[in-house]
PDB file of C-alpha atoms and ligand atoms in Angstrom:
ATOM      1  CA  MET A  25     102.912  86.619 -10.017  1.00 56.00           C
ATOM      2  CA  SER A  26     100.490  85.174  -7.500  1.00 65.00           C
ATOM      3  CA  CYS A  27      99.869  85.305  -3.780  1.00 68.00           C
ATOM      4  CA  GLU A  28      99.725  81.538  -3.290  1.00 70.00           C
ATOM      5  CA  ASP A  29     103.211  81.352  -1.750  1.00 67.00           C
ATOM      6  CA  CYS A  30     102.858  84.362   0.574  1.00 69.00           C
ATOM      7  CA  LYS A  31     103.420  83.542   4.232  1.00 63.00           C
ATOM      8  CA  SER A  32     100.104  85.127   5.257  1.00 65.00           C
ATOM      9  CA  LYS A  33      97.150  86.959   3.739  1.00 64.00           C
ATOM     10  CA  ASP A  34      98.582  90.255   5.056  1.00 64.00           C
ATOM     11  CA  THR A  35     101.673  89.937   2.908  1.00 65.00           C
ATOM     12  CA  CYS A  36      99.674  89.623  -0.329  1.00 70.00           C
ATOM     13  CA  GLN A  37      99.592  92.935  -2.208  1.00 66.00           C
ATOM     14  CA  THR A  38      97.621  92.178  -5.373  1.00 66.00           C
ATOM     15  CA  LYS A  39      97.532  89.202  -7.706  1.00 65.00           C
ATOM     16  CA  GLU A  40      99.546  91.264 -10.199  1.00 65.00           C
ATOM     17  CA  THR A  41     102.356  92.344  -7.878  1.00 65.00           C
ATOM     18  CA  GLY A  42     102.508  89.243  -5.657  1.00 67.00           C
ATOM     19  CA  CYS A  43     103.768  89.149  -2.053  1.00 69.00           C
ATOM     20  CA  LYS A  44     105.089  92.155  -0.157  1.00 65.00           C
ATOM     21  CA  GLU A  45     108.599  91.831   1.195  1.00 63.00           C
ATOM     22  CA  GLU A  46     108.250  90.462   4.751  1.00 63.00           C
ATOM     23  CA  ASN A  47     110.511  93.003   6.427  1.00 69.00           C
ATOM     24  CA  PRO A  48     111.064  95.908   4.057  1.00 85.00           C
ATOM     25  CA  LYS A  49     114.282  97.758   4.880  1.00 91.00           C
ATOM     26  CA  LEU A  50     114.503 101.498   5.302  1.00 93.00           C
ATOM     27  CA  MET A  51     115.869 103.402   2.320  1.00 94.00           C
ATOM     28  CA  PRO A  52     117.525 106.821   2.214  1.00 95.00           C
ATOM     29  CA  ARG A  53     115.134 109.407   0.801  1.00 94.00           C
ATOM     30  CA  TYR A  54     117.787 111.701  -0.690  1.00 93.00           C
ATOM     31  CA  GLY A  55     120.472 109.968  -2.657  1.00 91.00           C
ATOM     32  CA  LYS A  56     121.726 106.564  -3.661  1.00 95.00           C
ATOM     33  CA  ILE A  57     124.089 104.359  -1.672  1.00 97.00           C
ATOM     34  CA  LYS A  58     125.845 101.411  -3.311  1.00 97.00           C
ATOM     35  CA  ASN A  59     127.259  99.661  -0.208  1.00 97.00           C
ATOM     36  CA  ILE A  60     126.385  99.938   3.470  1.00 97.00           C
ATOM     37  CA  ILE A  61     128.947  98.656   5.954  1.00 97.00           C
ATOM     38  CA  GLY A  62     128.309  98.489   9.704  1.00 96.00           C
ATOM     39  CA  ILE A  63     131.254  98.715  12.089  1.00 96.00           C
ATOM     40  CA  ILE A  64     130.378  96.957  15.319  1.00 94.00           C
ATOM     41  CA  SER A  65     131.794  95.806  18.614  1.00 92.00           C
ATOM     42  CA  GLY A  66     130.120  94.308  21.647  1.00 82.00           C
ATOM     43  CA  LYS A  67     131.815  96.672  24.054  1.00 84.00           C
ATOM     44  CA  GLY A  68     132.505 100.398  24.195  1.00 85.00           C
ATOM     45  CA  GLY A  69     136.036 101.753  24.168  1.00 88.00           C
ATOM     46  CA  VAL A  70     137.673  99.104  21.960  1.00 92.00           C
ATOM     47  CA  GLY A  71     138.132 101.476  19.012  1.00 94.00           C
ATOM     48  CA  LYS A  72     134.995 100.964  16.917  1.00 94.00           C
ATOM     49  CA  SER A  73     134.683 104.664  16.048  1.00 95.00           C
ATOM     50  CA  THR A  74     138.416 104.971  15.412  1.00 96.00           C
ATOM     51  CA  VAL A  75     138.310 102.012  12.996  1.00 97.00           C
ATOM     52  CA  THR A  76     135.203 103.501  11.300  1.00 97.00           C
ATOM     53  CA  GLY A  77     137.142 106.744  10.765  1.00 97.00           C
ATOM     54  CA  ILE A  78     140.207 104.886   9.478  1.00 97.00           C
ATOM     55  CA  ILE A  79     138.243 102.771   6.955  1.00 97.00           C
ATOM     56  CA  ALA A  80     136.252 105.820   5.780  1.00 98.00           C
ATOM     57  CA  THR A  81     139.465 107.795   5.256  1.00 97.00           C
ATOM     58  CA  MET A  82     141.132 104.926   3.358  1.00 96.00           C
ATOM     59  CA  LEU A  83     138.085 104.526   1.078  1.00 97.00           C
ATOM     60  CA  ALA A  84     138.024 108.275   0.357  1.00 97.00           C
ATOM     61  CA  LYS A  85     141.779 108.129  -0.363  1.00 95.00           C
ATOM     62  CA  LYS A  86     141.060 105.459  -2.995  1.00 95.00           C
ATOM     63  CA  GLY A  87     138.647 107.857  -4.680  1.00 96.00           C
ATOM     64  CA  TYR A  88     135.346 106.439  -3.437  1.00 98.00           C
ATOM     65  CA  LYS A  89     132.468 108.684  -2.390  1.00 98.00           C
ATOM     66  CA  VAL A  90     132.010 107.991   1.311  1.00 98.00           C
ATOM     67  CA  GLY A  91     129.515 108.822   4.047  1.00 98.00           C
ATOM     68  CA  VAL A  92     129.554 108.106   7.773  1.00 98.00           C
ATOM     69  CA  LEU A  93     126.450 107.689   9.926  1.00 97.00           C
ATOM     70  CA  ASP A  94     127.352 107.991  13.601  1.00 95.00           C
ATOM     71  CA  ALA A  95     124.741 105.624  15.035  1.00 92.00           C
ATOM     72  CA  ASP A  96     126.273 105.798  18.506  1.00 88.00           C
ATOM     73  CA  ILE A  97     123.634 108.366  19.518  1.00 84.00           C
ATOM     74  CA  THR A  98     124.495 108.640  23.214  1.00 80.00           C
ATOM     75  CA  GLY A  99     128.291 108.482  22.753  1.00 82.00           C
ATOM     76  CA  PRO A 100     128.946 110.049  19.355  1.00 86.00           C
ATOM     77  CA  SER A 101     132.601 110.485  18.471  1.00 88.00           C
ATOM     78  CA  MET A 102     132.869 110.640  14.667  1.00 94.00           C
ATOM     79  CA  PRO A 103     132.877 114.492  14.479  1.00 94.00           C
ATOM     80  CA  ARG A 104     135.965 114.550  16.722  1.00 93.00           C
ATOM     81  CA  PHE A 105     137.783 111.998  14.563  1.00 95.00           C
ATOM     82  CA  PHE A 106     137.249 114.176  11.499  1.00 96.00           C
ATOM     83  CA  GLY A 107     137.862 117.454  13.361  1.00 95.00           C
ATOM     84  CA  VAL A 108     134.428 118.788  12.376  1.00 95.00           C
ATOM     85  CA  ASN A 109     132.968 119.026  15.892  1.00 91.00           C
ATOM     86  CA  ASP A 110     132.739 122.833  15.644  1.00 92.00           C
ATOM     87  CA  LYS A 111     130.557 122.586  12.527  1.00 94.00           C
ATOM     88  CA  ARG A 112     126.815 121.960  12.517  1.00 92.00           C
ATOM     89  CA  ALA A 113     124.669 119.891  10.129  1.00 93.00           C
ATOM     90  CA  THR A 114     121.905 121.980   8.571  1.00 91.00           C
ATOM     91  CA  ILE A 115     118.346 120.947   9.363  1.00 90.00           C
ATOM     92  CA  ILE A 116     116.088 122.017   6.487  1.00 91.00           C
ATOM     93  CA  PRO A 117     112.365 122.085   7.388  1.00 89.00           C
ATOM     94  CA  LEU A 118     110.071 120.746   4.658  1.00 89.00           C
ATOM     95  CA  GLU A 119     106.307 120.508   4.232  1.00 87.00           C
ATOM     96  CA  ASN A 120     104.258 118.114   6.411  1.00 83.00           C
ATOM     97  CA  ASP A 121     106.648 118.446   9.376  1.00 81.00           C
ATOM     98  CA  MET A 122     109.375 116.658   7.423  1.00 86.00           C
ATOM     99  CA  VAL A 123     113.046 117.630   7.606  1.00 88.00           C
ATOM    100  CA  LYS A 124     116.142 117.080   5.539  1.00 93.00           C
ATOM    101  CA  PHE A 125     119.625 116.925   7.093  1.00 95.00           C
ATOM    102  CA  GLU A 126     122.576 118.385   5.190  1.00 96.00           C
ATOM    103  CA  PRO A 127     125.606 116.445   6.453  1.00 97.00           C
ATOM    104  CA  VAL A 128     128.931 118.054   7.308  1.00 97.00           C
ATOM    105  CA  GLU A 129     131.806 117.412   4.879  1.00 97.00           C
ATOM    106  CA  THR A 130     135.326 116.564   6.050  1.00 97.00           C
ATOM    107  CA  ASP A 131     138.680 117.429   4.428  1.00 94.00           C
ATOM    108  CA  SER A 132     138.427 114.425   2.112  1.00 94.00           C
ATOM    109  CA  GLU A 133     134.762 115.162   1.338  1.00 97.00           C
ATOM    110  CA  ILE A 134     133.386 112.422   3.581  1.00 98.00           C
ATOM    111  CA  LYS A 135     129.756 113.232   4.466  1.00 98.00           C
ATOM    112  CA  VAL A 136     129.188 112.883   8.206  1.00 98.00           C
ATOM    113  CA  ILE A 137     125.972 112.934  10.198  1.00 97.00           C
ATOM    114  CA  SER A 138     126.027 112.558  13.967  1.00 94.00           C
ATOM    115  CA  MET A 139     123.885 113.518  16.940  1.00 90.00           C
ATOM    116  CA  ASN A 140     126.769 115.794  17.969  1.00 89.00           C
ATOM    117  CA  LEU A 141     126.365 117.753  14.743  1.00 92.00           C
ATOM    118  CA  LEU A 142     122.657 118.234  15.440  1.00 89.00           C
ATOM    119  CA  THR A 143     122.686 119.328  19.107  1.00 83.00           C
ATOM    120  CA  ALA A 144     123.389 122.972  19.939  1.00 73.00           C
ATOM    121  CA  VAL A 145     126.641 122.210  21.735  1.00 75.00           C
ATOM    122  CA  GLU A 146     128.877 119.143  21.599  1.00 77.00           C
ATOM    123  CA  ASP A 147     128.709 118.235  25.296  1.00 77.00           C
ATOM    124  CA  GLU A 148     124.927 118.417  25.600  1.00 77.00           C
ATOM    125  CA  PRO A 149     123.767 114.918  26.643  1.00 78.00           C
ATOM    126  CA  VAL A 150     120.999 113.059  24.880  1.00 76.00           C
ATOM    127  CA  ILE A 151     118.743 111.873  27.701  1.00 75.00           C
ATOM    128  CA  TRP A 152     116.283 109.736  25.784  1.00 78.00           C
ATOM    129  CA  ARG A 153     114.845 106.281  26.177  1.00 81.00           C
ATOM    130  CA  GLY A 154     115.520 103.537  23.621  1.00 78.00           C
ATOM    131  CA  PRO A 155     112.464 104.000  21.364  1.00 81.00           C
ATOM    132  CA  VAL A 156     113.172 107.725  20.921  1.00 83.00           C
ATOM    133  CA  ILE A 157     116.825 107.010  20.130  1.00 86.00           C
ATOM    134  CA  THR A 158     115.949 104.374  17.532  1.00 90.00           C
ATOM    135  CA  GLY A 159     113.404 106.769  15.951  1.00 89.00           C
ATOM    136  CA  VAL A 160     115.987 109.544  15.605  1.00 89.00           C
ATOM    137  CA  LEU A 161     118.578 107.120  14.302  1.00 91.00           C
ATOM    138  CA  LYS A 162     116.266 105.865  11.575  1.00 93.00           C
ATOM    139  CA  GLN A 163     115.446 109.470  10.697  1.00 93.00           C
ATOM    140  CA  MET A 164     119.164 110.317  10.424  1.00 94.00           C
ATOM    141  CA  PHE A 165     119.625 107.436   7.962  1.00 96.00           C
ATOM    142  CA  VAL A 166     116.529 108.161   5.873  1.00 96.00           C
ATOM    143  CA  GLU A 167     116.408 111.977   5.855  1.00 95.00           C
ATOM    144  CA  THR A 168     120.074 112.840   5.306  1.00 97.00           C
ATOM    145  CA  ASN A 169     121.022 114.207   1.920  1.00 97.00           C
ATOM    146  CA  TRP A 170     123.702 111.589   1.160  1.00 97.00           C
ATOM    147  CA  GLY A 171     123.867 112.247  -2.578  1.00 96.00           C
ATOM    148  CA  GLU A 172     125.525 109.454  -4.551  1.00 97.00           C
ATOM    149  CA  LEU A 173     127.707 107.328  -2.285  1.00 98.00           C
ATOM    150  CA  ASP A 174     129.876 104.314  -3.024  1.00 98.00           C
ATOM    151  CA  TYR A 175     130.071 103.463   0.678  1.00 98.00           C
ATOM    152  CA  LEU A 176     128.134 104.451   3.778  1.00 98.00           C
ATOM    153  CA  LEU A 177     129.861 103.357   6.981  1.00 98.00           C
ATOM    154  CA  ILE A 178     127.719 103.067  10.075  1.00 97.00           C
ATOM    155  CA  ASP A 179     129.448 103.437  13.425  1.00 96.00           C
ATOM    156  CA  MET A 180     127.066 101.078  15.229  1.00 93.00           C
ATOM    157  CA  PRO A 181     125.904 101.491  18.816  1.00 87.00           C
ATOM    158  CA  PRO A 182     127.797  99.163  21.176  1.00 83.00           C
ATOM    159  CA  GLY A 183     126.276  95.946  22.487  1.00 80.00           C
ATOM    160  CA  THR A 184     123.443  93.659  21.499  1.00 80.00           C
ATOM    161  CA  GLY A 185     120.630  95.851  22.844  1.00 82.00           C
ATOM    162  CA  ASP A 186     117.570  97.421  21.338  1.00 85.00           C
ATOM    163  CA  ILE A 187     119.358 100.052  19.264  1.00 86.00           C
ATOM    164  CA  ALA A 188     121.969  97.726  17.706  1.00 88.00           C
ATOM    165  CA  LEU A 189     119.180  95.252  16.935  1.00 89.00           C
ATOM    166  CA  THR A 190     117.095  97.928  15.181  1.00 89.00           C
ATOM    167  CA  VAL A 191     120.074  98.995  13.046  1.00 90.00           C
ATOM    168  CA  MET A 192     120.829  95.407  12.054  1.00 92.00           C
ATOM    169  CA  GLN A 193     117.211  94.504  11.287  1.00 92.00           C
ATOM    170  CA  GLU A 194     115.873  97.675   9.696  1.00 94.00           C
ATOM    171  CA  LEU A 195     118.778  99.254   7.840  1.00 95.00           C
ATOM    172  CA  PRO A 196     119.882  97.578   4.584  1.00 95.00           C
ATOM    173  CA  ILE A 197     123.369  96.665   5.824  1.00 96.00           C
ATOM    174  CA  ASP A 198     125.403  94.691   3.281  1.00 96.00           C
ATOM    175  CA  GLU A 199     128.001  93.447   5.734  1.00 96.00           C
ATOM    176  CA  ILE A 200     129.677  94.241   9.015  1.00 96.00           C
ATOM    177  CA  VAL A 201     133.238  94.683  10.194  1.00 97.00           C
ATOM    178  CA  VAL A 202     133.834  93.629  13.794  1.00 96.00           C
ATOM    179  CA  VAL A 203     136.291  95.450  16.089  1.00 96.00           C
ATOM    180  CA  SER A 204     137.841  93.730  19.094  1.00 94.00           C
ATOM    181  CA  THR A 205     140.849  93.958  21.400  1.00 93.00           C
ATOM    182  CA  PRO A 206     143.027  91.056  22.604  1.00 90.00           C
ATOM    183  CA  GLN A 207     141.387  90.555  25.992  1.00 88.00           C
ATOM    184  CA  ASP A 208     139.357  87.402  26.719  1.00 84.00           C
ATOM    185  CA  MET A 209     136.651  89.409  28.448  1.00 84.00           C
ATOM    186  CA  VAL A 210     136.272  91.647  25.369  1.00 86.00           C
ATOM    187  CA  SER A 211     136.321  88.718  22.888  1.00 88.00           C
ATOM    188  CA  MET A 212     133.631  86.960  24.898  1.00 88.00           C
ATOM    189  CA  ILE A 213     131.345  90.010  24.607  1.00 90.00           C
ATOM    190  CA  VAL A 214     132.296  90.660  20.958  1.00 91.00           C
ATOM    191  CA  LYS A 215     131.369  87.038  20.157  1.00 93.00           C
ATOM    192  CA  LYS A 216     127.806  87.793  21.278  1.00 92.00           C
ATOM    193  CA  VAL A 217     127.584  90.479  18.564  1.00 93.00           C
ATOM    194  CA  VAL A 218     129.030  88.081  15.983  1.00 94.00           C
ATOM    195  CA  ILE A 219     126.403  85.472  16.852  1.00 94.00           C
ATOM    196  CA  MET A 220     123.662  88.127  16.822  1.00 93.00           C
ATOM    197  CA  ALA A 221     124.662  89.230  13.304  1.00 94.00           C
ATOM    198  CA  GLN A 222     124.804  85.610  12.147  1.00 94.00           C
ATOM    199  CA  LYS A 223     121.313  84.950  13.562  1.00 93.00           C
ATOM    200  CA  ILE A 224     119.946  88.001  11.725  1.00 93.00           C
ATOM    201  CA  GLY A 225     121.684  86.787   8.571  1.00 94.00           C
ATOM    202  CA  ILE A 226     124.124  89.674   8.034  1.00 95.00           C
ATOM    203  CA  LYS A 227     127.401  88.906   6.254  1.00 96.00           C
ATOM    204  CA  ILE A 228     130.535  89.448   8.357  1.00 96.00           C
ATOM    205  CA  LYS A 229     133.669  90.673   6.600  1.00 97.00           C
ATOM    206  CA  GLY A 230     136.007  89.903   9.500  1.00 97.00           C
ATOM    207  CA  VAL A 231     137.575  91.339  12.637  1.00 97.00           C
ATOM    208  CA  VAL A 232     140.024  94.180  13.176  1.00 97.00           C
ATOM    209  CA  GLU A 233     142.082  93.440  16.266  1.00 96.00           C
ATOM    210  CA  ASN A 234     142.720  96.904  17.716  1.00 96.00           C
ATOM    211  CA  MET A 235     145.368  97.739  20.330  1.00 95.00           C
ATOM    212  CA  ALA A 236     147.009  94.377  19.552  1.00 95.00           C
ATOM    213  CA  TYR A 237     150.549  95.552  20.392  1.00 95.00           C
ATOM    214  CA  ILE A 238     152.868  98.515  20.832  1.00 95.00           C
ATOM    215  CA  ASN A 239     156.005  99.010  18.811  1.00 92.00           C
ATOM    216  CA  CYS A 240     159.058  99.094  21.094  1.00 90.00           C
ATOM    217  CA  PRO A 241     160.641 102.518  20.411  1.00 86.00           C
ATOM    218  CA  ASP A 242     164.176 101.129  20.971  1.00 90.00           C
ATOM    219  CA  CYS A 243     164.143  97.726  19.264  1.00 91.00           C
ATOM    220  CA  ASP A 244     161.059  98.118  17.008  1.00 83.00           C
ATOM    221  CA  LYS A 245     159.736  94.717  18.209  1.00 91.00           C
ATOM    222  CA  LYS A 246     155.986  94.216  18.622  1.00 91.00           C
ATOM    223  CA  ILE A 247     155.143  93.996  22.316  1.00 93.00           C
ATOM    224  CA  ARG A 248     151.782  92.390  23.029  1.00 93.00           C
ATOM    225  CA  VAL A 249     150.475  94.285  26.042  1.00 89.00           C
ATOM    226  CA  PHE A 250     147.161  92.611  26.753  1.00 89.00           C
ATOM    227  CA  SER A 251     147.587  88.976  25.764  1.00 87.00           C
ATOM    228  CA  LYS A 252     150.184  86.536  24.449  1.00 85.00           C
ATOM    229  CA  LYS A 253     147.568  85.095  22.097  1.00 87.00           C
ATOM    230  CA  SER A 254     147.951  86.031  18.457  1.00 91.00           C
ATOM    231  CA  SER A 255     145.291  88.026  16.622  1.00 93.00           C
ATOM    232  CA  GLU A 256     144.729  84.928  14.421  1.00 94.00           C
ATOM    233  CA  GLU A 257     143.861  82.892  17.534  1.00 93.00           C
ATOM    234  CA  ASN A 258     141.363  85.531  18.625  1.00 93.00           C
ATOM    235  CA  ALA A 259     139.800  85.628  15.149  1.00 95.00           C
ATOM    236  CA  ASP A 260     139.543  81.814  15.256  1.00 95.00           C
ATOM    237  CA  TYR A 261     137.714  82.056  18.575  1.00 94.00           C
ATOM    238  CA  LEU A 262     135.253  84.505  16.988  1.00 95.00           C
ATOM    239  CA  GLY A 263     134.984  82.183  13.981  1.00 96.00           C
ATOM    240  CA  ILE A 264     135.517  84.992  11.426  1.00 96.00           C
ATOM    241  CA  PRO A 265     138.478  86.080   9.214  1.00 96.00           C
ATOM    242  CA  LEU A 266     141.153  88.417  10.566  1.00 96.00           C
ATOM    243  CA  ILE A 267     141.253  91.671   8.591  1.00 97.00           C
ATOM    244  CA  GLY A 268     144.330  92.955  10.386  1.00 95.00           C
ATOM    245  CA  GLU A 269     145.793  94.119  13.689  1.00 96.00           C
ATOM    246  CA  LEU A 270     146.408  97.693  14.777  1.00 96.00           C
ATOM    247  CA  PRO A 271     148.937  98.847  17.364  1.00 95.00           C
ATOM    248  CA  ILE A 272     148.244 101.111  20.324  1.00 96.00           C
ATOM    249  CA  ASN A 273     149.513 104.299  18.822  1.00 94.00           C
ATOM    250  CA  ILE A 274     149.857 107.431  20.906  1.00 93.00           C
ATOM    251  CA  GLU A 275     150.361 109.553  17.771  1.00 95.00           C
ATOM    252  CA  LEU A 276     146.930 108.441  16.555  1.00 95.00           C
ATOM    253  CA  THR A 277     145.358 109.414  19.906  1.00 94.00           C
ATOM    254  CA  GLU A 278     147.097 112.793  19.767  1.00 95.00           C
ATOM    255  CA  ALA A 279     145.972 113.340  16.176  1.00 96.00           C
ATOM    256  CA  LEU A 280     142.448 112.377  17.208  1.00 92.00           C
ATOM    257  CA  GLU A 281     142.457 114.785  20.102  1.00 90.00           C
ATOM    258  CA  SER A 282     143.642 117.663  17.946  1.00 92.00           C
ATOM    259  CA  GLY A 283     141.070 116.901  15.195  1.00 91.00           C
ATOM    260  CA  LYS A 284     143.774 115.768  12.748  1.00 94.00           C
ATOM    261  CA  ALA A 285     143.138 112.014  12.659  1.00 96.00           C
ATOM    262  CA  GLU A 286     141.912 112.050   9.042  1.00 96.00           C
ATOM    263  CA  GLU A 287     145.165 113.659   7.849  1.00 96.00           C
ATOM    264  CA  TYR A 288     147.301 111.358  10.051  1.00 97.00           C
ATOM    265  CA  VAL A 289     145.580 108.190   8.786  1.00 96.00           C
ATOM    266  CA  ARG A 290     145.700 109.328   5.132  1.00 95.00           C
ATOM    267  CA  GLU A 291     149.462 109.784   5.320  1.00 95.00           C
ATOM    268  CA  ASN A 292     150.393 106.728   7.392  1.00 95.00           C
ATOM    269  CA  SER A 293     151.402 103.695   5.318  1.00 94.00           C
ATOM    270  CA  LEU A 294     150.365 101.233   8.040  1.00 94.00           C
ATOM    271  CA  TYR A 295     146.694 101.916   7.382  1.00 95.00           C
ATOM    272  CA  SER A 296     147.096 101.579   3.618  1.00 93.00           C
ATOM    273  CA  LEU A 297     148.818  98.240   4.196  1.00 92.00           C
ATOM    274  CA  ILE A 298     145.946  96.899   6.287  1.00 93.00           C
ATOM    275  CA  PHE A 299     142.889  98.470   4.713  1.00 92.00           C
ATOM    276  CA  GLU A 300     143.697  99.167   1.066  1.00 85.00           C
ATOM    277  CA  GLY A 301     142.546  95.741  -0.116  1.00 88.00           C
ATOM    278  CA  LEU A 302     139.481  95.634   2.131  1.00 93.00           C
ATOM    279  CA  TYR A 303     137.116  97.132  -0.487  1.00 93.00           C
TER     280      TYR A 303
HETATM  281  P1  ADP B 406     134.602 102.900  20.727  1.00 63.26           P
HETATM  282  O1  ADP B 406     134.031 103.525  19.507  1.00 63.26           O
HETATM  283  O2  ADP B 406     134.753 101.406  20.590  1.00 63.26           O
HETATM  284  O3  ADP B 406     133.917 103.285  21.990  1.00 63.26           O
HETATM  285  P2  ADP B 406     136.846 104.692  20.296  1.00 63.26           P
HETATM  286  O4  ADP B 406     137.183 104.497  18.869  1.00 63.26           O
HETATM  287  O5  ADP B 406     136.070 105.905  20.690  1.00 63.26           O
HETATM  288  O6  ADP B 406     136.115 103.399  20.870  1.00 63.26           O
HETATM  289  O7  ADP B 406     138.210 104.622  21.105  1.00 63.26           O
HETATM  290  C1  ADP B 406     138.281 104.792  22.509  1.00 63.26           C
HETATM  291  C2  ADP B 406     139.544 105.583  22.854  1.00 63.26           C
HETATM  292  O8  ADP B 406     140.695 104.812  22.543  1.00 63.26           O
HETATM  293  C3  ADP B 406     139.647 106.894  22.089  1.00 63.26           C
HETATM  294  O9  ADP B 406     140.142 107.869  22.940  1.00 63.26           O
HETATM  295  C4  ADP B 406     140.662 106.569  20.989  1.00 63.26           C
HETATM  296  O10 ADP B 406     141.417 107.711  20.677  1.00 63.26           O
HETATM  297  C5  ADP B 406     141.534 105.525  21.629  1.00 63.26           C
HETATM  298  N1  ADP B 406     142.054 104.552  20.657  1.00 63.26           N
HETATM  299  C6  ADP B 406     141.352 103.682  19.911  1.00 63.26           C
HETATM  300  N2  ADP B 406     142.160 102.917  19.172  1.00 63.26           N
HETATM  301  C7  ADP B 406     143.420 103.304  19.449  1.00 63.26           C
HETATM  302  C8  ADP B 406     144.722 102.886  18.999  1.00 63.26           C
HETATM  303  N3  ADP B 406     144.883 101.896  18.119  1.00 63.26           N
HETATM  304  N4  ADP B 406     145.802 103.531  19.512  1.00 63.26           N
HETATM  305  C9  ADP B 406     145.651 104.516  20.417  1.00 63.26           C
HETATM  306  N5  ADP B 406     144.470 104.947  20.885  1.00 63.26           N
HETATM  307  C10 ADP B 406     143.357 104.361  20.410  1.00 63.26           C
END
């Protein structure tokens, strides 16, 4: 070991240990996580949280130990997907003003932490500026008692702003899954996120094209409601592989609204077909 190759004097620790890592990533304090996957989209409302919930449920169905960090601090929706919005995460005070969060567990033992599980009531808004939000988000990642996890899925904040940038740069994300819908205006904005991830050097697994079609109830044909372009064409435009396409499905929305999405997804073969081979 030596400090000769360090980029600057500041990054030299000692002659014995060599250079410090330039940008050390945050690490969870309680537990061990094997894989961290970010689910991202440039725009709100395209189904990023829904896809996060679906992938988490499919991984748990395969027997993996799964956690979900709802990093969409101002628009958290993961507790609703899992029907745990009436529960509360426990905040355990420790010495030196430190805290430890005990996440809420879903039916399939997925560990969920979300701003909505930490506020007194679900509809209380979080009226904070960016730096406060990023601070809390980092704390939720570091101070949650994740235990041993095979996968932690992060429902990323929408857009390419301050908060998404912090998550991508400071959390040790292994790769991201992109969610889009077949509308040119959406793909254009989603492409910005793809380029942002590429610039930061994060691996991209591919894109899930959500709301790609509806199934005609009479003839069972796929009707493309938003665009005649295929999902493959949209993935080509983004320059990343297509993971699969999901229909607009009113039963999924209904399940989501009644807190039964986890059960619905677990029992629906469509999701197994698309996501079983993903990890
Ligand atoms: P985002 O996280 O991108 O803001 P959400 O996952 O919260 O988006 O989805 C927005 C809304 O669209 C939710 O009400 C959700 O139930 C609904 N939704 C998402 N995907 C589908 C789908 N494939 N079929 C039917 N409704 C969907």
